[in-house]
């Protein structure tokens, strides 16, 4: 069996065809959201990279515009790679991106809108004085890229960060400028870690005292962040002492989510920080070429600091709920040990938004499997590989089978679930996405993804929440209201279109109650090329 090319997404952003990767330069200008992204105009594999461009008034429906930034000059002949937008105090947006020059060196270039009265900012001008930042002597010119949005310090100078590496050390290099034209490196990096190359850094405040530094690790293909304190006078960033860089650190997403970038959305009454991230395919390159497309953007997520200040919390922007259609509701249903039931009644479960809460009974909490001390040395993913969706536990696994075939999920299903362990007097909650039975097609990469969820079941009355956005080949899940997120790409061959089913399952020894579950059909977003105005609903 081969991968169905009918698995394009209905409401996760993707262009009509070809390869996409990182979101770039996201911003809101004159009430219009701009999404630029890495794009190959010639095919469904990475290469020939330009900045494709789409605009929206609601982050849901999009109008595709011609590429905004593409190779034209010696400083970007070999590609226009990732970068960010900054709003200057007079309201002019400026883009800084990585150009691959004639010698395949990575240099940073600026581009300005040609016509500020065009809310679509269709055309961008690259001044002749580019590049504005080149790799200095002794620097790795093939690993020096992805400038962040700039911010102004108390001295009025602009600052930004560029990702690089020094041998095995990932570095967030700080640069300063008065005029956005001449840039000077700071004496020391804003931060570094023994992790390999830092791609796509992002640095932003989450409240008056805390900043976030996020990097994308090309070695693991995961993104990690620290929370910390940033001293604006000395440009010193100090991660909170309990937080680690790299593999042991916090992640935005424990699944297929990479090269992300936030922007501050000031267009609403209440400012919000919105995160965009790219989800790669996990089928084969040959399948991508046959499908003619590869890559989607995750649903934009609002990012906030958790109440205890220990981690970030992410939630799909509220606008996405405007796509919700018919829905079914389940209230207070007990799922017995080893049982599952279908959430029936949706015309199609291949494009849906499911919100649910599961409750473990107090008397059952003791039945939780003991957390193996050996697991302390490994990450959640390894635990979930050892204890997948079908391995019976004391409490859990319980959760959803999504994109399941209509034979009770026998032939195909993707399991999104929780498992509860006992560790001393505490409970440890694991959230997993297990796609091992997701497809009968060959040549797929089907990694199990998992993260721990920081939830105290004693305080929630044994309850844990799950939201899953299902979109044909995307399963994007938010555990405990966005504390743990997992995006997974799957390629069902049977659970396609109106044949896709949704189930609740409980493979644990203890019964579990679904206190509520709302499953909504999702309409498709309007993604049009070439329209005069973005359509507003
Ligand atoms: C991350 C990345 C960036 C680079 C871009 C090239 O996915 O490798 O570091 O700028 O993609 O397309």
PDB file of C-alpha atoms in Angstrom, residues 9-15 19-26 35-39 50 52-54 59-60 62 64 82 256-261 275-281 293-301 320 469 471 474 476 487 489 527:
ATOM      1  CA  UNK A   9      -4.921  19.138   5.540  1.00  0.00           C
ATOM      2  CA  UNK A  10      -8.218  21.007   5.736  1.00  0.00           C
ATOM      3  CA  UNK A  11      -7.313  23.699   8.253  1.00  0.00           C
ATOM      4  CA  UNK A  12      -3.605  23.355   8.945  1.00  0.00           C
ATOM      5  CA  UNK A  13      -1.858  25.799   6.666  1.00  0.00           C
ATOM      6  CA  UNK A  14      -0.254  24.452   3.540  1.00  0.00           C
ATOM      7  CA  UNK A  15       0.197  25.898   0.066  1.00  0.00           C
ATOM      8  CA  UNK A  19       7.823  21.752  -0.180  1.00  0.00           C
ATOM      9  CA  UNK A  20       7.554  24.052   2.848  1.00  0.00           C
ATOM     10  CA  UNK A  21       9.549  24.367   6.036  1.00  0.00           C
ATOM     11  CA  UNK A  22      10.086  27.044   8.699  1.00  0.00           C
ATOM     12  CA  UNK A  23       7.608  29.851   9.349  1.00  0.00           C
ATOM     13  CA  UNK A  24       9.415  33.169   8.884  1.00  0.00           C
ATOM     14  CA  UNK A  25       8.903  36.831   9.717  1.00  0.00           C
ATOM     15  CA  UNK A  26       5.442  36.366  11.169  1.00  0.00           C
ATOM     16  CA  UNK A  35       3.013  34.432   7.305  1.00  0.00           C
ATOM     17  CA  UNK A  36       6.176  33.931   5.313  1.00  0.00           C
ATOM     18  CA  UNK A  37       7.700  30.493   5.117  1.00  0.00           C
ATOM     19  CA  UNK A  38      10.540  28.548   3.584  1.00  0.00           C
ATOM     20  CA  UNK A  39       9.345  27.232   0.231  1.00  0.00           C
ATOM     21  CA  UNK A  50      12.507  31.421  -1.118  1.00  0.00           C
ATOM     22  CA  UNK A  52       6.667  32.367   0.241  1.00  0.00           C
ATOM     23  CA  UNK A  53       4.023  34.737   1.538  1.00  0.00           C
ATOM     24  CA  UNK A  54       0.421  34.451   2.730  1.00  0.00           C
ATOM     25  CA  UNK A  59      -5.110  33.380  11.259  1.00  0.00           C
ATOM     26  CA  UNK A  60      -7.575  30.863   9.779  1.00  0.00           C
ATOM     27  CA  UNK A  62      -5.296  32.714   3.959  1.00  0.00           C
ATOM     28  CA  UNK A  64      -1.460  33.203  -1.071  1.00  0.00           C
ATOM     29  CA  UNK A  82      14.972  31.756   7.747  1.00  0.00           C
ATOM     30  CA  UNK A 256       6.943  16.724  15.022  1.00  0.00           C
ATOM     31  CA  UNK A 257       7.232  20.492  15.493  1.00  0.00           C
ATOM     32  CA  UNK A 258      10.315  22.429  14.488  1.00  0.00           C
ATOM     33  CA  UNK A 259      11.894  25.751  13.541  1.00  0.00           C
ATOM     34  CA  UNK A 260       9.146  27.661  15.298  1.00  0.00           C
ATOM     35  CA  UNK A 261       8.879  31.374  15.848  1.00  0.00           C
ATOM     36  CA  UNK A 275       3.734  30.685  18.151  1.00  0.00           C
ATOM     37  CA  UNK A 276       4.062  29.220  14.656  1.00  0.00           C
ATOM     38  CA  UNK A 277       5.878  25.950  14.013  1.00  0.00           C
ATOM     39  CA  UNK A 278       6.532  23.659  11.077  1.00  0.00           C
ATOM     40  CA  UNK A 279       5.541  19.981  10.960  1.00  0.00           C
ATOM     41  CA  UNK A 280       7.526  17.959   8.474  1.00  0.00           C
ATOM     42  CA  UNK A 281       6.181  14.886   6.697  1.00  0.00           C
ATOM     43  CA  UNK A 293       3.579  18.461  -1.448  1.00  0.00           C
ATOM     44  CA  UNK A 294       5.430  18.268   1.824  1.00  0.00           C
ATOM     45  CA  UNK A 295       5.179  20.109   5.120  1.00  0.00           C
ATOM     46  CA  UNK A 296       2.423  21.933   7.015  1.00  0.00           C
ATOM     47  CA  UNK A 297       2.324  24.667   9.621  1.00  0.00           C
ATOM     48  CA  UNK A 298       0.938  23.756  13.036  1.00  0.00           C
ATOM     49  CA  UNK A 299      -2.120  25.672  14.247  1.00  0.00           C
ATOM     50  CA  UNK A 300      -0.858  28.981  15.656  1.00  0.00           C
ATOM     51  CA  UNK A 301      -0.689  28.711  19.434  1.00  0.00           C
ATOM     52  CA  UNK A 320      -9.665  28.344  14.996  1.00  0.00           C
ATOM     53  CA  UNK A 469      -6.942  18.633  16.509  1.00  0.00           C
ATOM     54  CA  UNK A 471      -6.707  16.971  10.236  1.00  0.00           C
ATOM     55  CA  UNK A 474      -2.081  15.711  11.381  1.00  0.00           C
ATOM     56  CA  UNK A 476      -2.020  17.814  17.152  1.00  0.00           C
ATOM     57  CA  UNK A 487       2.074  16.889  17.053  1.00  0.00           C
ATOM     58  CA  UNK A 489       1.962  13.092  11.205  1.00  0.00           C
ATOM     59  CA  UNK A 527      -6.806  29.045   1.375  1.00  0.00           C
TER      60      UNK A 527
END
